């Protein structure tokens, strides 16, 4: 595959490089910039030379020398790389820079051409100076040969790392976006994996190693789909293997070091992780405490405050040393002892390089910060140790610990900065885990103490973080408050959208076949001649000939509503009912005409009566089915023709289709092929169905996690005909296991070898089918849709199972799951696909504390469509559904009863402006109405007179004296009971005696009575 360079981006960045070079800061008088690279290596190296190639060209070149002079660019590389660089000649010419390319041959390794490059360097100035990166020496014969040439040339060499670092540190919008995506991935990975794994291990006191925690966190960073992050996997990589350190190891706090195989000790745990997106890095670090002391809490608060001060000081126009000073000032004021533990730097620039040492946030740095720069602000204190209390009874321990807080921060302007990884929680209540063990006392508020007492009565030791012990309720309340504010803001938006939609709606309807247009016979001569005055069914003309007053009168079969035959005594009666009424189309066209409602005929031949009724019904069914099919086909949009793929076609074999072809073909498997502009499904019988890419509105891929089938599903823009039916949805699936029942009623042992082998086969089959479907989806997505149909933004959506809920979208209970753009149920027919972009709002009906189920009503933006429903949703899913709808900014209401939506929608369509002026959809807000009613009741209940207040105060005084007297009597009565009451033995004997008198007896007494 040929590589295409972004010439426009190269030109812009080349201009930045030359502009920075002319300013001279960090280049030390270099007349030529030389960027050599060596052979490829397996490990990740954050070298400036590689970063410069990525920044300029978008690709990392190996065994290449790139030389920049004032008037030209010289490149020495292999044949393929030279062909790629040819694309940049016009761009360089537009900048008045000549691009000279030198081909490196395999025989001599490019050594002769190196002499030409050295000549160009010597011609770059009267006293030529090579600006390069001496610390970065590439490997391989080519790099060694170049180093030899430079050493033998006698030309002065200077280090330009500082100057190039300044160029790389200022990022454009595309670069900042890549850093933000890497930071977002880290945020989700830390919260979804690192924090939960630490909580789980601490709660269970499991012996898990630092390396094991590192591997789990690395797995989700490399595979974003595991934590439902929709980033392209090929663009994502680890910046380094995540680092975990704990109290059981010596803290080094170095980025990129290897986590040890020793088990984690639950005291202080430091976690650092880095990710790359599009080669741009982000980094984050947090410290977690298990059962910490008050000294740790106080020190962490100081470090967190100092870190926040450093982030706040990181603005455009300030010096890097000012950021260090801001953190140092807080530490000195709060705790001078730990200020001595500060390192020489509290961060560095981050981007294509994980850590650019030339842009360090050190105390002496004079580098001026600019907007668009990104830094990793790291405040780490090592070698800390608690001081024993005066009484010596505080649980402090001997081990030293460390505190580290690290965030990726973007410099936005002269007054603000943004912590891109700031969503990774670092408040004390989120990173401290308290240990409650039987017999220990836990200080805190009353609620926390009561909670811990409950744990003690259970006899178990449980570690609880503030997120589970103290903050859960408050966070939930805060979340509900934000949710309510968001829903209130959405109300006005939905009302205006409703008005706009109704103003633009045309209300057009699809034309159907009219009964007044049908003709039985065009002329009298065309009427079928019959010799007997009896009912005849003329299939050819779709008519029924009825004898009326000696004349055969034709009636088209579409005028007939029903036909029946009944027996009365020895005669049979044929009754034919016709369509009738003001709603019938001829009745509206001819309102003053009289219509025949029913005709009855008598016959003595039962076979004739049965035959006539059967023929009428059959003809009516055939004609109506054919008219319905014609009407549906008339509404179809003409599809483009399928263009067969010229190269190797992506195929998915041995699958079924729903809805299936008519006839016996429904039991046969087929194969799905991805061609140039659409899919083609075909069976061995030669049946084919084409689905064009441009007709796909939403595509879904649902692997068989807890289902019997793996499927791909297409929701179409315009319906297509499958057999004789029109459909908006087409699905292709494969069964991962067969639904079977054993003859012994399922009583086989779990240790049965046959049973174990059968389960193993099922697992292997499921995994293989899921893999086949996944590969098909991936190849279609990457090789066809993204390459040739990027304007369609087609993407296979995978349902979020953890957000799913049970409900009844049609006739039976099914598991409904949201995707990015839809709410779907794809396992059972008829399918449910609700595109969220077409939904105006959602109303949750029958919501109450005493009800197990509620209903979801989806009001479409197209008010000509009936509302969609999902009934009998389990109440325990209510909060999950509300959180999900809030996250996608979907307006929803709650009501306690079901509403008549046909009447509501008709009222809205009749007077849209009046509806909006009257409050719009606010009439569905039951909470607002309840609060207004409660407010009115509160006012009426508490408006009392001054006399009543005086009386109440008198009564209150008397009540208090009565309570005191009653309490004295109670104590006296209790004393009497203690003196005269029976002890336990006496009470037990009394109970046995009463049981014997009532005829009850214990099992022990029964045999004794028998012996007597």
Short mmCIF file of C-alpha atoms in Angstrom, two decimals, residues 356-551:
data_model
loop_
_atom_site.label_atom_id
_atom_site.label_comp_id
_atom_site.label_asym_id
_atom_site.label_seq_id
_atom_site.Cartn_x
_atom_site.Cartn_y
_atom_site.Cartn_z
CA UNK A 356 11.23 16.18 27.17
CA UNK A 357 14.04 17.09 29.56
CA UNK A 358 14.75 20.32 27.66
CA UNK A 359 11.34 21.64 28.75
CA UNK A 360 11.56 20.78 32.44
CA UNK A 361 9.55 22.49 35.20
CA UNK A 362 12.64 23.03 37.33
CA UNK A 363 13.45 25.79 39.77
CA UNK A 364 16.11 27.40 37.58
CA UNK A 365 14.28 27.09 34.23
CA UNK A 366 13.74 30.38 32.40
CA UNK A 367 11.73 28.86 29.51
CA UNK A 368 8.59 30.89 28.80
CA UNK A 369 5.40 28.83 28.47
CA UNK A 370 3.13 29.28 25.47
CA UNK A 371 -0.45 28.33 24.67
CA UNK A 372 -0.78 24.83 23.22
CA UNK A 373 2.02 23.33 25.29
CA UNK A 374 1.27 20.17 27.26
CA UNK A 375 3.11 19.19 30.43
CA UNK A 376 3.16 16.27 32.81
CA UNK A 377 2.96 17.95 36.21
CA UNK A 378 4.39 15.48 38.75
CA UNK A 379 4.64 16.22 42.45
CA UNK A 380 6.32 13.28 44.19
CA UNK A 381 7.72 13.01 47.71
CA UNK A 382 9.68 9.90 48.63
CA UNK A 383 11.13 8.61 51.89
CA UNK A 384 8.27 9.92 54.07
CA UNK A 385 7.68 8.39 57.49
CA UNK A 386 5.10 9.01 60.19
CA UNK A 387 6.28 10.40 63.50
CA UNK A 388 5.14 8.30 66.53
CA UNK A 389 2.64 10.00 68.80
CA UNK A 390 3.45 11.05 72.35
CA UNK A 391 1.58 8.10 73.85
CA UNK A 392 3.03 5.62 71.40
CA UNK A 393 -0.38 4.00 70.82
CA UNK A 394 -0.92 5.25 67.28
CA UNK A 395 -0.70 2.65 64.52
CA UNK A 396 2.12 4.17 62.48
CA UNK A 397 4.60 1.42 61.62
CA UNK A 398 8.21 1.66 60.61
CA UNK A 399 7.91 1.53 56.83
CA UNK A 400 8.56 4.56 54.70
CA UNK A 401 6.07 5.60 52.10
CA UNK A 402 5.75 7.96 49.17
CA UNK A 403 3.12 10.35 47.79
CA UNK A 404 2.80 11.01 44.07
CA UNK A 405 0.23 13.01 42.10
CA UNK A 406 0.71 13.34 38.35
CA UNK A 407 -1.51 14.88 35.65
CA UNK A 408 -1.23 15.80 31.98
CA UNK A 409 -1.96 19.54 31.75
CA UNK A 410 -2.68 21.76 28.73
CA UNK A 411 -1.63 25.43 28.71
CA UNK A 412 -4.69 27.19 27.29
CA UNK A 413 -4.05 30.93 27.57
CA UNK A 414 -2.57 33.56 29.87
CA UNK A 415 -5.01 32.84 32.69
CA UNK A 416 -6.13 29.21 32.46
CA UNK A 417 -4.81 25.69 32.15
CA UNK A 418 -6.66 22.38 31.86
CA UNK A 419 -5.78 19.13 33.62
CA UNK A 420 -6.60 16.62 30.86
CA UNK A 421 -6.41 13.69 33.31
CA UNK A 422 -8.09 15.61 36.12
CA UNK A 423 -11.13 13.32 36.00
CA UNK A 424 -9.05 10.57 37.61
CA UNK A 425 -10.17 11.14 41.18
CA UNK A 426 -7.58 12.32 43.67
CA UNK A 427 -9.61 13.73 46.57
CA UNK A 428 -8.88 12.09 49.92
CA UNK A 429 -12.34 10.57 50.11
CA UNK A 430 -11.70 8.85 46.77
CA UNK A 431 -8.21 7.45 47.33
CA UNK A 432 -8.30 6.50 51.03
CA UNK A 433 -9.73 3.14 52.13
CA UNK A 434 -10.64 2.73 55.78
CA UNK A 435 -10.38 -0.65 57.46
CA UNK A 436 -13.15 -1.75 59.83
CA UNK A 437 -12.26 -4.94 61.76
CA UNK A 438 -14.09 -6.46 64.72
CA UNK A 439 -12.88 -4.91 67.97
CA UNK A 440 -11.33 -1.82 66.36
CA UNK A 441 -12.73 1.63 66.86
CA UNK A 442 -13.18 3.85 63.85
CA UNK A 443 -13.43 7.54 64.34
CA UNK A 444 -15.84 9.54 62.27
CA UNK A 445 -19.37 10.82 62.22
CA UNK A 446 -22.26 8.91 63.74
CA UNK A 447 -23.38 7.40 60.46
CA UNK A 448 -19.96 5.95 59.70
CA UNK A 449 -19.61 4.54 63.22
CA UNK A 450 -23.01 2.90 63.02
CA UNK A 451 -22.11 1.45 59.66
CA UNK A 452 -18.90 -0.01 60.99
CA UNK A 453 -20.70 -1.42 64.04
CA UNK A 454 -22.98 -3.33 61.70
CA UNK A 455 -19.93 -4.80 60.01
CA UNK A 456 -18.50 -5.82 63.39
CA UNK A 457 -21.68 -7.65 64.40
CA UNK A 458 -21.27 -9.73 61.24
CA UNK A 459 -17.81 -10.70 62.47
CA UNK A 460 -16.05 -9.69 59.26
CA UNK A 461 -13.30 -7.18 58.54
CA UNK A 462 -14.22 -4.97 55.59
CA UNK A 463 -12.19 -2.18 54.05
CA UNK A 464 -14.34 0.68 52.88
CA UNK A 465 -13.25 3.67 50.86
CA UNK A 466 -14.92 6.97 51.22
CA UNK A 467 -16.56 6.31 47.87
CA UNK A 468 -18.41 3.36 49.44
CA UNK A 469 -18.69 4.48 53.07
CA UNK A 470 -19.09 8.24 53.19
CA UNK A 471 -19.52 9.73 49.77
CA UNK A 472 -21.85 7.39 47.88
CA UNK A 473 -25.05 9.01 49.13
CA UNK A 474 -23.74 12.54 48.67
CA UNK A 475 -22.44 11.75 45.20
CA UNK A 476 -25.77 10.22 44.23
CA UNK A 477 -27.62 13.28 45.48
CA UNK A 478 -25.22 15.55 43.62
CA UNK A 479 -25.68 13.45 40.49
CA UNK A 480 -29.44 13.70 40.82
CA UNK A 481 -29.16 17.47 41.24
CA UNK A 482 -27.05 17.79 38.09
CA UNK A 483 -29.45 15.46 36.29
CA UNK A 484 -32.42 17.63 37.26
CA UNK A 485 -30.62 20.78 36.09
CA UNK A 486 -29.76 19.14 32.80
CA UNK A 487 -33.34 17.98 32.27
CA UNK A 488 -34.66 21.46 33.05
CA UNK A 489 -32.36 22.92 30.41
CA UNK A 490 -33.52 20.32 27.89
CA UNK A 491 -37.21 21.21 28.38
CA UNK A 492 -37.01 24.52 26.54
CA UNK A 493 -34.94 22.90 23.81
CA UNK A 494 -37.51 20.13 23.30
CA UNK A 495 -40.43 22.59 23.26
CA UNK A 496 -38.80 24.72 20.57
CA UNK A 497 -37.86 21.62 18.58
CA UNK A 498 -41.49 20.45 18.75
CA UNK A 499 -42.75 23.77 17.41
CA UNK A 500 -40.15 23.78 14.62
CA UNK A 501 -40.95 20.21 13.60
CA UNK A 502 -44.69 20.83 13.43
CA UNK A 503 -44.24 24.03 11.43
CA UNK A 504 -42.15 22.21 8.81
CA UNK A 505 -44.25 19.02 8.65
CA UNK A 506 -46.13 18.61 5.41
CA UNK A 507 -48.45 15.89 6.59
CA UNK A 508 -48.31 14.15 3.23
CA UNK A 509 -49.69 10.61 3.00
CA UNK A 510 -48.87 7.76 0.66
CA UNK A 511 -51.54 7.27 -1.98
CA UNK A 512 -53.33 3.96 -1.81
CA UNK A 513 -55.59 2.20 -4.27
CA UNK A 514 -59.13 3.61 -4.09
CA UNK A 515 -62.18 1.39 -4.25
CA UNK A 516 -63.87 3.87 -6.61
CA UNK A 517 -61.11 3.20 -9.12
CA UNK A 518 -61.70 -0.53 -9.42
CA UNK A 519 -63.72 -1.88 -12.37
CA UNK A 520 -65.22 -5.34 -12.67
CA UNK A 521 -66.05 -5.12 -16.38
CA UNK A 522 -65.45 -2.20 -18.71
CA UNK A 523 -68.53 -2.95 -20.87
CA UNK A 524 -71.67 -5.05 -20.55
CA UNK A 525 -70.42 -7.37 -23.28
CA UNK A 526 -67.42 -8.28 -21.11
CA UNK A 527 -69.66 -9.70 -18.38
CA UNK A 528 -69.32 -13.44 -18.15
CA UNK A 529 -72.33 -15.26 -19.58
CA UNK A 530 -73.86 -17.81 -17.22
CA UNK A 531 -76.84 -20.07 -17.92
CA UNK A 532 -78.05 -20.52 -14.35
CA UNK A 533 -79.17 -17.86 -11.91
CA UNK A 534 -76.71 -18.82 -9.21
CA UNK A 535 -73.70 -17.20 -7.61
CA UNK A 536 -70.55 -17.36 -9.71
CA UNK A 537 -66.98 -16.28 -8.82
CA UNK A 538 -65.08 -14.82 -11.80
CA UNK A 539 -61.43 -15.06 -10.80
CA UNK A 540 -60.17 -13.44 -13.98
CA UNK A 541 -62.12 -10.21 -13.49
CA UNK A 542 -61.83 -10.36 -9.67
CA UNK A 543 -65.61 -10.18 -9.42
CA UNK A 544 -68.60 -11.99 -7.99
CA UNK A 545 -71.77 -12.38 -10.07
CA UNK A 546 -74.90 -12.29 -7.91
CA UNK A 547 -78.43 -13.03 -9.19
CA UNK A 548 -80.72 -10.11 -8.32
CA UNK A 549 -84.23 -10.03 -9.79
CA UNK A 550 -83.26 -12.35 -12.60
CA UNK A 551 -80.14 -10.38 -13.60
#
